[in-house]
PDB file of C-alpha atoms and ligand atoms in Angstrom:
ATOM      1  CA  UNK U 126       0.000   0.000   0.000  1.00 43.00           C
ATOM      2  CA  UNK U 127       1.379   3.417  -0.953  1.00 41.00           C
ATOM      3  CA  UNK U 128       1.837   6.221   1.582  1.00 44.00           C
ATOM      4  CA  UNK U 129      -0.766   8.267  -0.366  1.00 45.00           C
ATOM      5  CA  UNK U 130      -3.290   5.518   0.068  1.00 40.00           C
ATOM      6  CA  UNK U 131      -2.341   5.176   3.731  1.00 42.00           C
ATOM      7  CA  UNK U 132      -2.858   8.919   4.264  1.00 48.00           C
ATOM      8  CA  UNK U 133      -6.294   8.717   2.701  1.00 44.00           C
ATOM      9  CA  UNK U 134      -7.450   6.159   5.315  1.00 49.00           C
ATOM     10  CA  UNK U 135      -9.091   8.915   7.372  1.00 50.00           C
ATOM     11  CA  UNK U 136     -11.455   9.657   4.509  1.00 56.00           C
ATOM     12  CA  UNK U 137     -12.400   6.055   3.832  1.00 57.00           C
ATOM     13  CA  UNK U 138     -15.982   4.974   3.581  1.00 59.00           C
ATOM     14  CA  UNK U 139     -17.353   2.133   5.686  1.00 60.00           C
ATOM     15  CA  UNK U 140     -17.356  -0.052   2.577  1.00 59.00           C
ATOM     16  CA  UNK U 141     -13.660   0.557   1.985  1.00 55.00           C
ATOM     17  CA  UNK U 142     -12.855  -0.073   5.627  1.00 55.00           C
ATOM     18  CA  UNK U 143     -14.732  -3.361   5.453  1.00 75.00           C
ATOM     19  CA  UNK U 144     -12.168  -4.593   2.930  1.00 87.00           C
ATOM     20  CA  UNK U 145      -9.243  -4.236   5.366  1.00 93.00           C
ATOM     21  CA  UNK U 146      -8.089  -7.785   4.662  1.00 96.00           C
ATOM     22  CA  UNK U 147      -8.928  -7.997   0.950  1.00 95.00           C
ATOM     23  CA  UNK U 148      -6.579 -10.297  -0.990  1.00 92.00           C
ATOM     24  CA  UNK U 149      -5.074 -11.597   2.238  1.00 97.00           C
ATOM     25  CA  UNK U 150      -4.860 -15.301   2.940  1.00 98.00           C
ATOM     26  CA  UNK U 151      -5.279 -15.801   6.670  1.00 98.00           C
ATOM     27  CA  UNK U 152      -4.732 -18.981   8.658  1.00 98.00           C
ATOM     28  CA  UNK U 153      -6.530 -19.159  11.997  1.00 99.00           C
ATOM     29  CA  UNK U 154      -5.604 -22.145  14.148  1.00 99.00           C
ATOM     30  CA  UNK U 155      -8.262 -23.574  16.433  1.00 98.00           C
ATOM     31  CA  UNK U 156     -11.044 -21.867  14.502  1.00 98.00           C
ATOM     32  CA  UNK U 157     -13.784 -24.472  14.946  1.00 98.00           C
ATOM     33  CA  UNK U 158     -15.255 -22.640  17.947  1.00 97.00           C
ATOM     34  CA  UNK U 159     -14.801 -19.889  20.505  1.00 98.00           C
ATOM     35  CA  UNK U 160     -12.429 -17.005  19.861  1.00 98.00           C
ATOM     36  CA  UNK U 161     -10.897 -18.651  16.774  1.00 98.00           C
ATOM     37  CA  UNK U 162     -14.268 -19.136  15.107  1.00 98.00           C
ATOM     38  CA  UNK U 163     -15.102 -15.480  15.606  1.00 98.00           C
ATOM     39  CA  UNK U 164     -11.687 -14.393  14.296  1.00 98.00           C
ATOM     40  CA  UNK U 165     -12.269 -16.471  11.152  1.00 98.00           C
ATOM     41  CA  UNK U 166     -15.704 -14.968  10.432  1.00 98.00           C
ATOM     42  CA  UNK U 167     -14.453 -11.463  11.207  1.00 97.00           C
ATOM     43  CA  UNK U 168     -11.495 -11.802   8.828  1.00 98.00           C
ATOM     44  CA  UNK U 169     -13.746 -13.188   6.085  1.00 97.00           C
ATOM     45  CA  UNK U 170     -16.108 -10.257   6.622  1.00 96.00           C
ATOM     46  CA  UNK U 171     -13.167  -7.973   5.893  1.00 97.00           C
ATOM     47  CA  UNK U 172     -12.382  -9.675   2.610  1.00 97.00           C
ATOM     48  CA  UNK U 173      -9.824 -12.323   3.623  1.00 97.00           C
ATOM     49  CA  UNK U 174      -9.605 -15.865   2.303  1.00 97.00           C
ATOM     50  CA  UNK U 175      -9.641 -17.855   5.524  1.00 98.00           C
ATOM     51  CA  UNK U 176      -8.206 -21.228   6.484  1.00 98.00           C
ATOM     52  CA  UNK U 177     -10.222 -22.627   9.376  1.00 98.00           C
ATOM     53  CA  UNK U 178      -7.884 -24.992  11.190  1.00 98.00           C
ATOM     54  CA  UNK U 179      -9.247 -27.500  13.702  1.00 98.00           C
ATOM     55  CA  UNK U 180      -8.121 -30.580  15.547  1.00 98.00           C
ATOM     56  CA  UNK U 181     -11.020 -32.804  16.608  1.00 98.00           C
ATOM     57  CA  UNK U 182     -14.256 -30.994  15.654  1.00 98.00           C
ATOM     58  CA  UNK U 183     -14.698 -31.458  11.870  1.00 98.00           C
ATOM     59  CA  UNK U 184     -18.429 -30.673  11.843  1.00 98.00           C
ATOM     60  CA  UNK U 185     -17.960 -27.457  13.798  1.00 98.00           C
ATOM     61  CA  UNK U 186     -15.072 -26.380  11.546  1.00 98.00           C
ATOM     62  CA  UNK U 187     -17.064 -27.179   8.384  1.00 98.00           C
ATOM     63  CA  UNK U 188     -19.944 -25.113   9.744  1.00 98.00           C
ATOM     64  CA  UNK U 189     -17.599 -22.120  10.165  1.00 98.00           C
ATOM     65  CA  UNK U 190     -16.341 -22.469   6.596  1.00 98.00           C
ATOM     66  CA  UNK U 191     -19.910 -22.969   5.305  1.00 98.00           C
ATOM     67  CA  UNK U 192     -21.137 -19.871   7.146  1.00 97.00           C
ATOM     68  CA  UNK U 193     -18.348 -17.825   5.580  1.00 97.00           C
ATOM     69  CA  UNK U 194     -19.063 -19.168   2.090  1.00 97.00           C
ATOM     70  CA  UNK U 195     -22.807 -18.608   2.505  1.00 96.00           C
ATOM     71  CA  UNK U 196     -22.059 -14.980   3.371  1.00 95.00           C
ATOM     72  CA  UNK U 197     -20.105 -14.667   0.108  1.00 95.00           C
ATOM     73  CA  UNK U 198     -16.612 -15.212   1.499  1.00 96.00           C
ATOM     74  CA  UNK U 199     -13.927 -17.802   0.860  1.00 97.00           C
ATOM     75  CA  UNK U 200     -12.936 -20.365   3.462  1.00 98.00           C
ATOM     76  CA  UNK U 201     -11.834 -23.917   3.863  1.00 98.00           C
ATOM     77  CA  UNK U 202     -11.611 -26.129   6.951  1.00 98.00           C
ATOM     78  CA  UNK U 203      -8.342 -28.041   7.328  1.00 98.00           C
ATOM     79  CA  UNK U 204      -7.532 -30.531  10.084  1.00 98.00           C
ATOM     80  CA  UNK U 205      -4.118 -30.504  11.768  1.00 98.00           C
ATOM     81  CA  UNK U 206      -2.869 -31.036  15.299  1.00 98.00           C
ATOM     82  CA  UNK U 207      -0.745 -27.940  15.814  1.00 98.00           C
ATOM     83  CA  UNK U 208       1.295 -29.812  18.425  1.00 98.00           C
ATOM     84  CA  UNK U 209       2.593 -32.149  15.700  1.00 98.00           C
ATOM     85  CA  UNK U 210       5.483 -30.676  13.711  1.00 98.00           C
ATOM     86  CA  UNK U 211       5.118 -33.008  10.719  1.00 98.00           C
ATOM     87  CA  UNK U 212       1.358 -32.498  10.612  1.00 98.00           C
ATOM     88  CA  UNK U 213       1.724 -28.715  10.536  1.00 98.00           C
ATOM     89  CA  UNK U 214       4.224 -28.953   7.675  1.00 98.00           C
ATOM     90  CA  UNK U 215       1.710 -31.063   5.707  1.00 98.00           C
ATOM     91  CA  UNK U 216      -1.033 -28.588   6.694  1.00 98.00           C
ATOM     92  CA  UNK U 217       1.011 -25.704   5.266  1.00 98.00           C
ATOM     93  CA  UNK U 218       1.604 -27.604   2.011  1.00 98.00           C
ATOM     94  CA  UNK U 219      -2.123 -28.206   1.640  1.00 98.00           C
ATOM     95  CA  UNK U 220      -2.954 -24.565   2.364  1.00 98.00           C
ATOM     96  CA  UNK U 221      -0.411 -23.348  -0.201  1.00 97.00           C
ATOM     97  CA  UNK U 222      -1.777 -25.750  -2.831  1.00 96.00           C
ATOM     98  CA  UNK U 223      -5.261 -24.337  -2.360  1.00 95.00           C
ATOM     99  CA  UNK U 224      -4.635 -20.663  -1.612  1.00 94.00           C
ATOM    100  CA  UNK U 225      -1.017 -19.857  -2.481  1.00 96.00           C
ATOM    101  CA  UNK U 226       1.186 -17.995  -0.021  1.00 98.00           C
ATOM    102  CA  UNK U 227      -0.141 -17.059   3.402  1.00 98.00           C
ATOM    103  CA  UNK U 228      -0.148 -13.425   4.593  1.00 98.00           C
ATOM    104  CA  UNK U 229      -1.530 -13.681   8.127  1.00 98.00           C
ATOM    105  CA  UNK U 230      -1.138 -16.394  10.744  1.00 98.00           C
ATOM    106  CA  UNK U 231      -3.165 -16.329  13.957  1.00 99.00           C
ATOM    107  CA  UNK U 232      -1.851 -18.843  16.480  1.00 99.00           C
ATOM    108  CA  UNK U 233      -5.048 -19.234  18.464  1.00 98.00           C
ATOM    109  CA  UNK U 234      -5.373 -22.993  19.123  1.00 98.00           C
ATOM    110  CA  UNK U 235      -5.188 -23.683  22.824  1.00 98.00           C
ATOM    111  CA  UNK U 236      -6.061 -26.211  25.501  1.00 98.00           C
ATOM    112  CA  UNK U 237      -6.097 -26.318  29.268  1.00 97.00           C
ATOM    113  CA  UNK U 238      -5.712 -29.189  31.714  1.00 97.00           C
ATOM    114  CA  UNK U 239      -6.249 -27.536  35.075  1.00 95.00           C
ATOM    115  CA  UNK U 240      -4.980 -29.139  38.278  1.00 96.00           C
ATOM    116  CA  UNK U 241      -3.136 -28.061  41.383  1.00 97.00           C
ATOM    117  CA  UNK U 242       0.601 -28.405  40.818  1.00 98.00           C
ATOM    118  CA  UNK U 243       0.979 -31.350  43.176  1.00 98.00           C
ATOM    119  CA  UNK U 244      -1.439 -33.397  41.015  1.00 98.00           C
ATOM    120  CA  UNK U 245      -0.136 -32.216  37.644  1.00 98.00           C
ATOM    121  CA  UNK U 246       1.441 -35.080  35.673  1.00 98.00           C
ATOM    122  CA  UNK U 247       4.254 -34.793  33.137  1.00 98.00           C
ATOM    123  CA  UNK U 248       1.640 -35.652  30.481  1.00 98.00           C
ATOM    124  CA  UNK U 249      -0.648 -32.786  31.638  1.00 98.00           C
ATOM    125  CA  UNK U 250       2.307 -30.437  31.474  1.00 98.00           C
ATOM    126  CA  UNK U 251       3.559 -31.624  28.099  1.00 98.00           C
ATOM    127  CA  UNK U 252       0.264 -31.595  26.208  1.00 98.00           C
ATOM    128  CA  UNK U 253      -0.625 -28.044  27.225  1.00 98.00           C
ATOM    129  CA  UNK U 254       2.844 -26.703  26.464  1.00 98.00           C
ATOM    130  CA  UNK U 255       2.988 -28.676  23.208  1.00 98.00           C
ATOM    131  CA  UNK U 256      -0.309 -27.247  21.919  1.00 98.00           C
ATOM    132  CA  UNK U 257      -0.226 -23.698  23.272  1.00 98.00           C
ATOM    133  CA  UNK U 258       3.454 -22.871  22.822  1.00 98.00           C
ATOM    134  CA  UNK U 259       4.744 -25.668  20.592  1.00 99.00           C
ATOM    135  CA  UNK U 260       1.779 -25.086  18.262  1.00 99.00           C
ATOM    136  CA  UNK U 261       2.812 -21.470  17.737  1.00 99.00           C
ATOM    137  CA  UNK U 262       6.362 -22.616  16.968  1.00 99.00           C
ATOM    138  CA  UNK U 263       5.239 -25.359  14.577  1.00 99.00           C
ATOM    139  CA  UNK U 264       2.785 -23.201  12.635  1.00 99.00           C
ATOM    140  CA  UNK U 265       5.082 -20.181  12.454  1.00 98.00           C
ATOM    141  CA  UNK U 266       7.852 -22.476  11.221  1.00 98.00           C
ATOM    142  CA  UNK U 267       5.554 -24.019   8.615  1.00 98.00           C
ATOM    143  CA  UNK U 268       4.429 -20.649   7.210  1.00 98.00           C
ATOM    144  CA  UNK U 269       7.569 -18.631   7.965  1.00 98.00           C
ATOM    145  CA  UNK U 270       8.827 -18.149   4.413  1.00 98.00           C
ATOM    146  CA  UNK U 271       5.409 -16.945   3.239  1.00 98.00           C
ATOM    147  CA  UNK U 272       5.050 -14.550   6.167  1.00 98.00           C
ATOM    148  CA  UNK U 273       8.553 -13.152   5.669  1.00 97.00           C
ATOM    149  CA  UNK U 274       7.954 -12.501   2.014  1.00 97.00           C
ATOM    150  CA  UNK U 275       4.385 -11.208   2.285  1.00 96.00           C
ATOM    151  CA  UNK U 276       3.930  -7.533   1.508  1.00 90.00           C
ATOM    152  CA  UNK U 277       2.737  -6.939   5.036  1.00 91.00           C
ATOM    153  CA  UNK U 278       2.910 -10.281   6.777  1.00 98.00           C
ATOM    154  CA  UNK U 279       1.333 -10.640  10.201  1.00 98.00           C
ATOM    155  CA  UNK U 280       1.668 -13.090  13.062  1.00 98.00           C
ATOM    156  CA  UNK U 281      -0.821 -12.711  15.904  1.00 99.00           C
ATOM    157  CA  UNK U 282      -0.419 -15.006  18.900  1.00 99.00           C
ATOM    158  CA  UNK U 283      -3.305 -15.456  21.312  1.00 98.00           C
ATOM    159  CA  UNK U 284      -1.892 -15.555  24.818  1.00 98.00           C
ATOM    160  CA  UNK U 285      -3.799 -14.852  28.058  1.00 98.00           C
ATOM    161  CA  UNK U 286      -3.905 -12.651  31.130  1.00 98.00           C
ATOM    162  CA  UNK U 287      -3.093 -15.878  32.958  1.00 97.00           C
ATOM    163  CA  UNK U 288       0.358 -15.792  31.360  1.00 98.00           C
ATOM    164  CA  UNK U 289       0.913 -12.436  33.057  1.00 97.00           C
ATOM    165  CA  UNK U 290      -0.725 -12.983  36.434  1.00 96.00           C
ATOM    166  CA  UNK U 291      -0.699 -16.755  36.924  1.00 97.00           C
ATOM    167  CA  UNK U 292      -3.794 -18.596  38.120  1.00 94.00           C
ATOM    168  CA  UNK U 293      -4.505 -21.250  40.716  1.00 94.00           C
ATOM    169  CA  UNK U 294      -4.463 -24.702  39.093  1.00 95.00           C
ATOM    170  CA  UNK U 295      -2.993 -23.446  35.814  1.00 96.00           C
ATOM    171  CA  UNK U 296       0.789 -23.782  36.156  1.00 98.00           C
ATOM    172  CA  UNK U 297       1.055 -25.538  32.788  1.00 98.00           C
ATOM    173  CA  UNK U 298      -1.346 -23.177  31.010  1.00 98.00           C
ATOM    174  CA  UNK U 299       0.223 -20.026  32.519  1.00 98.00           C
ATOM    175  CA  UNK U 300       3.729 -21.182  31.583  1.00 98.00           C
ATOM    176  CA  UNK U 301       2.680 -21.860  27.986  1.00 98.00           C
ATOM    177  CA  UNK U 302       0.987 -18.460  27.703  1.00 98.00           C
ATOM    178  CA  UNK U 303       3.948 -16.596  29.272  1.00 98.00           C
ATOM    179  CA  UNK U 304       6.179 -18.366  26.795  1.00 98.00           C
ATOM    180  CA  UNK U 305       4.263 -16.759  23.949  1.00 99.00           C
ATOM    181  CA  UNK U 306       5.382 -13.306  25.128  1.00 98.00           C
ATOM    182  CA  UNK U 307       9.090 -14.062  24.710  1.00 98.00           C
ATOM    183  CA  UNK U 308       8.384 -15.998  21.531  1.00 98.00           C
ATOM    184  CA  UNK U 309       6.516 -13.052  20.021  1.00 99.00           C
ATOM    185  CA  UNK U 310       9.000 -10.367  21.041  1.00 98.00           C
ATOM    186  CA  UNK U 311      11.962 -12.316  19.662  1.00 98.00           C
ATOM    187  CA  UNK U 312      10.160 -13.286  16.465  1.00 98.00           C
ATOM    188  CA  UNK U 313       9.193  -9.637  15.953  1.00 98.00           C
ATOM    189  CA  UNK U 314      12.879  -8.649  15.949  1.00 98.00           C
ATOM    190  CA  UNK U 315      13.719 -11.257  13.322  1.00 98.00           C
ATOM    191  CA  UNK U 316      10.749 -10.426  11.093  1.00 98.00           C
ATOM    192  CA  UNK U 317      11.048  -6.640  11.342  1.00 98.00           C
ATOM    193  CA  UNK U 318      13.628  -6.264   8.542  1.00 97.00           C
ATOM    194  CA  UNK U 319      11.068  -7.875   6.231  1.00 97.00           C
ATOM    195  CA  UNK U 320       8.222  -5.548   7.249  1.00 97.00           C
ATOM    196  CA  UNK U 321       6.350  -8.416   8.849  1.00 98.00           C
ATOM    197  CA  UNK U 322       5.020  -7.890  12.362  1.00 98.00           C
ATOM    198  CA  UNK U 323       4.439 -10.267  15.262  1.00 98.00           C
ATOM    199  CA  UNK U 324       2.221  -9.355  18.184  1.00 99.00           C
ATOM    200  CA  UNK U 325       0.341 -10.958  21.049  1.00 98.00           C
ATOM    201  CA  UNK U 326      -3.199 -10.446  22.190  1.00 98.00           C
ATOM    202  CA  UNK U 327      -3.701 -11.314  25.860  1.00 98.00           C
ATOM    203  CA  UNK U 328      -7.421 -11.779  26.454  1.00 98.00           C
ATOM    204  CA  UNK U 329      -8.865 -11.877  29.917  1.00 98.00           C
ATOM    205  CA  UNK U 330     -11.497 -14.418  30.901  1.00 97.00           C
ATOM    206  CA  UNK U 331     -13.771 -14.879  27.891  1.00 97.00           C
ATOM    207  CA  UNK U 332     -17.091 -16.687  27.557  1.00 94.00           C
ATOM    208  CA  UNK U 333     -16.279 -19.761  25.423  1.00 94.00           C
ATOM    209  CA  UNK U 334     -16.295 -23.555  25.861  1.00 91.00           C
ATOM    210  CA  UNK U 335     -12.910 -23.230  27.574  1.00 86.00           C
ATOM    211  CA  UNK U 336     -14.370 -20.958  30.244  1.00 85.00           C
ATOM    212  CA  UNK U 337     -17.532 -23.116  30.529  1.00 85.00           C
ATOM    213  CA  UNK U 338     -15.533 -25.683  32.479  1.00 82.00           C
ATOM    214  CA  UNK U 339     -15.032 -23.167  35.323  1.00 86.00           C
ATOM    215  CA  UNK U 340     -17.353 -23.974  38.275  1.00 88.00           C
ATOM    216  CA  UNK U 341     -19.884 -21.239  39.065  1.00 89.00           C
ATOM    217  CA  UNK U 342     -18.437 -20.275  42.446  1.00 89.00           C
ATOM    218  CA  UNK U 343     -14.966 -19.919  40.878  1.00 89.00           C
ATOM    219  CA  UNK U 344     -16.500 -17.897  38.030  1.00 92.00           C
ATOM    220  CA  UNK U 345     -17.985 -15.496  40.573  1.00 93.00           C
ATOM    221  CA  UNK U 346     -14.670 -15.139  42.404  1.00 93.00           C
ATOM    222  CA  UNK U 347     -12.899 -14.402  39.121  1.00 93.00           C
ATOM    223  CA  UNK U 348     -15.468 -11.698  38.270  1.00 96.00           C
ATOM    224  CA  UNK U 349     -14.654  -9.994  41.581  1.00 95.00           C
ATOM    225  CA  UNK U 350     -11.038  -9.638  40.370  1.00 94.00           C
ATOM    226  CA  UNK U 351     -12.085  -8.081  37.034  1.00 97.00           C
ATOM    227  CA  UNK U 352     -12.660  -4.315  37.249  1.00 97.00           C
ATOM    228  CA  UNK U 353     -15.404  -4.579  34.594  1.00 97.00           C
ATOM    229  CA  UNK U 354     -16.847  -7.357  36.768  1.00 96.00           C
ATOM    230  CA  UNK U 355     -17.676  -9.844  33.989  1.00 97.00           C
ATOM    231  CA  UNK U 356     -16.162 -12.148  31.397  1.00 97.00           C
ATOM    232  CA  UNK U 357     -15.552 -10.802  27.878  1.00 98.00           C
ATOM    233  CA  UNK U 358     -17.570 -11.900  24.886  1.00 97.00           C
ATOM    234  CA  UNK U 359     -15.597 -13.099  21.863  1.00 98.00           C
ATOM    235  CA  UNK U 360     -16.870 -10.000  20.032  1.00 98.00           C
ATOM    236  CA  UNK U 361     -14.854  -7.866  22.436  1.00 98.00           C
ATOM    237  CA  UNK U 362     -11.578  -9.692  21.730  1.00 98.00           C
ATOM    238  CA  UNK U 363     -11.713  -9.989  17.972  1.00 98.00           C
ATOM    239  CA  UNK U 364     -11.479  -6.328  16.829  1.00 97.00           C
ATOM    240  CA  UNK U 365      -8.015  -6.117  18.374  1.00 98.00           C
ATOM    241  CA  UNK U 366      -6.930  -9.248  16.520  1.00 98.00           C
ATOM    242  CA  UNK U 367      -8.310  -7.805  13.278  1.00 98.00           C
ATOM    243  CA  UNK U 368      -6.370  -4.571  13.817  1.00 98.00           C
ATOM    244  CA  UNK U 369      -3.112  -6.453  14.408  1.00 98.00           C
ATOM    245  CA  UNK U 370      -3.758  -8.553  11.289  1.00 98.00           C
ATOM    246  CA  UNK U 371      -4.410  -5.589   9.029  1.00 97.00           C
ATOM    247  CA  UNK U 372      -2.228  -3.058   7.265  1.00 95.00           C
ATOM    248  CA  UNK U 373      -3.452  -0.472   9.796  1.00 95.00           C
ATOM    249  CA  UNK U 374      -1.101  -1.881  12.455  1.00 97.00           C
ATOM    250  CA  UNK U 375       2.016  -1.594  10.283  1.00 97.00           C
ATOM    251  CA  UNK U 376       4.046   0.233  12.982  1.00 98.00           C
ATOM    252  CA  UNK U 377       3.078  -2.055  15.863  1.00 98.00           C
ATOM    253  CA  UNK U 378       5.309  -5.045  16.502  1.00 98.00           C
ATOM    254  CA  UNK U 379       6.565  -7.081  19.450  1.00 98.00           C
ATOM    255  CA  UNK U 380       3.599  -5.854  21.502  1.00 98.00           C
ATOM    256  CA  UNK U 381       1.311  -7.520  23.994  1.00 98.00           C
ATOM    257  CA  UNK U 382      -2.157  -6.014  23.732  1.00 98.00           C
ATOM    258  CA  UNK U 383      -4.308  -6.657  26.811  1.00 98.00           C
ATOM    259  CA  UNK U 384      -8.058  -7.083  26.406  1.00 98.00           C
ATOM    260  CA  UNK U 385      -8.925  -8.078  29.931  1.00 98.00           C
ATOM    261  CA  UNK U 386     -11.551  -5.802  31.460  1.00 98.00           C
ATOM    262  CA  UNK U 387      -8.945  -3.784  33.344  1.00 97.00           C
ATOM    263  CA  UNK U 388      -6.998  -6.579  35.069  1.00 96.00           C
ATOM    264  CA  UNK U 389      -3.695  -4.718  34.490  1.00 81.00           C
ATOM    265  CA  UNK U 390      -1.751  -7.657  33.123  1.00 63.00           C
TER     266      UNK U 390
HETATM  267  P1  NAP G 628     -12.069 -23.209  22.927  1.00 93.34           P
HETATM  268  O1  NAP G 628     -13.438 -22.668  22.795  1.00 93.34           O
HETATM  269  O2  NAP G 628     -11.794 -24.331  23.857  1.00 93.34           O
HETATM  270  O3  NAP G 628     -11.549 -23.593  21.464  1.00 93.34           O
HETATM  271  C1  NAP G 628     -10.253 -24.115  21.306  1.00 93.34           C
HETATM  272  C2  NAP G 628      -9.941 -24.269  19.849  1.00 93.34           C
HETATM  273  O4  NAP G 628      -8.589 -24.769  19.744  1.00 93.34           O
HETATM  274  C3  NAP G 628     -10.851 -25.254  19.151  1.00 93.34           C
HETATM  275  O5  NAP G 628     -11.136 -24.779  17.859  1.00 93.34           O
HETATM  276  C4  NAP G 628      -9.997 -26.521  19.066  1.00 93.34           C
HETATM  277  O6  NAP G 628     -10.266 -27.314  17.934  1.00 93.34           O
HETATM  278  C5  NAP G 628      -8.621 -25.903  18.903  1.00 93.34           C
HETATM  279  N1  NAP G 628      -7.552 -26.826  19.263  1.00 93.34           N
HETATM  280  C6  NAP G 628      -7.327 -27.413  20.455  1.00 93.34           C
HETATM  281  N2  NAP G 628      -6.247 -28.213  20.383  1.00 93.34           N
HETATM  282  C7  NAP G 628      -5.798 -28.136  19.108  1.00 93.34           C
HETATM  283  C8  NAP G 628      -4.727 -28.727  18.411  1.00 93.34           C
HETATM  284  N3  NAP G 628      -3.888 -29.581  19.010  1.00 93.34           N
HETATM  285  N4  NAP G 628      -4.550 -28.418  17.099  1.00 93.34           N
HETATM  286  C9  NAP G 628      -5.401 -27.565  16.475  1.00 93.34           C
HETATM  287  N5  NAP G 628      -6.438 -26.973  17.087  1.00 93.34           N
HETATM  288  C10 NAP G 628      -6.626 -27.261  18.385  1.00 93.34           C
HETATM  289  O7  NAP G 628     -11.029 -22.055  23.357  1.00 93.34           O
HETATM  290  P2  NAP G 628     -11.167 -20.457  23.341  1.00 93.34           P
HETATM  291  O8  NAP G 628     -11.657 -20.048  24.660  1.00 93.34           O
HETATM  292  O9  NAP G 628     -11.831 -20.009  22.106  1.00 93.34           O
HETATM  293  O10 NAP G 628      -9.615 -20.081  23.308  1.00 93.34           O
HETATM  294  C11 NAP G 628      -8.940 -19.713  22.112  1.00 93.34           C
HETATM  295  C12 NAP G 628      -7.564 -19.198  22.505  1.00 93.34           C
HETATM  296  O11 NAP G 628      -7.719 -18.090  23.393  1.00 93.34           O
HETATM  297  C13 NAP G 628      -6.723 -20.225  23.271  1.00 93.34           C
HETATM  298  O12 NAP G 628      -5.375 -20.112  22.907  1.00 93.34           O
HETATM  299  C14 NAP G 628      -6.922 -19.823  24.709  1.00 93.34           C
HETATM  300  O13 NAP G 628      -5.844 -20.241  25.518  1.00 93.34           O
HETATM  301  C15 NAP G 628      -6.996 -18.315  24.582  1.00 93.34           C
HETATM  302  N6  NAP G 628      -7.667 -17.642  25.677  1.00 93.34           N
HETATM  303  C16 NAP G 628      -8.916 -18.017  26.075  1.00 93.34           C
HETATM  304  C17 NAP G 628      -9.501 -17.376  27.145  1.00 93.34           C
HETATM  305  C18 NAP G 628     -10.877 -17.737  27.655  1.00 93.34           C
HETATM  306  O14 NAP G 628     -11.218 -17.334  28.791  1.00 93.34           O
HETATM  307  N7  NAP G 628     -11.699 -18.433  26.893  1.00 93.34           N
HETATM  308  C19 NAP G 628      -8.816 -16.364  27.818  1.00 93.34           C
HETATM  309  C20 NAP G 628      -7.546 -15.999  27.378  1.00 93.34           C
HETATM  310  C21 NAP G 628      -6.985 -16.651  26.304  1.00 93.34           C
HETATM  311  P3  NAP G 628     -11.097 -28.703  18.021  1.00 93.34           P
HETATM  312  O15 NAP G 628     -12.422 -28.356  18.641  1.00 93.34           O
HETATM  313  O16 NAP G 628     -11.213 -29.131  16.601  1.00 93.34           O
HETATM  314  O17 NAP G 628     -10.291 -29.650  18.854  1.00 93.34           O
END
């Protein structure tokens, strides 16, 4: 995009703004439900071709892709376990065959296995770290050359306020989400010479299936710690992700953007 065009942004119509991701191929991991699903539909609504990655929910992922196509967009659902290095390499090959080079990668796929530390097993530790942190490594590795060479490549990693503050029963999850901060900041330095950015979004507690597993009395105690006194909806997280994925954020890199109801991560 030329600097003239960039300067004219202020005078853009709503229709022009709605095409913020036109001609961009965007991969969203863990997009079969929750935050990832909403990111996928939001990106498609802004003109992107979207790859809806999932692990174990094919029907849900197909329904996301179908909803996007029905609305006039372009999407495909592709299965891959982001924790598996070989599988993510094959995933990237398939995406390139169908869409060509990728411009935007959102590392959103995540899991939690919550237990007090004394009951946490090596397997509980490993799976959560392998998906949440290893998945970001594997997918970034798989799409790295595309992202480096894209005109304005973008990596957006979905971390968590828990990575900043810790949380009872979430040693494994918190460690994986903290790891994304260092990962993102270092990656941003290496991608900067190519004009590609890497940033983190750190959502607070958000109403999705992941949060559904929280018992009601714990939910209430968490709300007491949130200045806005409630969980976020996915609609409140996604605009920040869209901004970091678009050309509009071209001078933002290596950042952690908190969307947490005032928890001061
Ligand atoms: P969710 O509703 O549980 O959805 C998780 C998504 O990740 C699903 O699409 C799932 O796909 C996918 N996934 C899980 N393991 C995968 C794997 N190995 N490979 C590929 N995809 C995999 O979670 P969410 O609440 O939307 O969370 C999305 C992201 O936001 C996560 O990184 C989470 O840590 C983060 N976050 C969530 C909250 C919150 O309160 N909800 C707060 C802060 C940060 P399948 O269904 O196909 O398995």
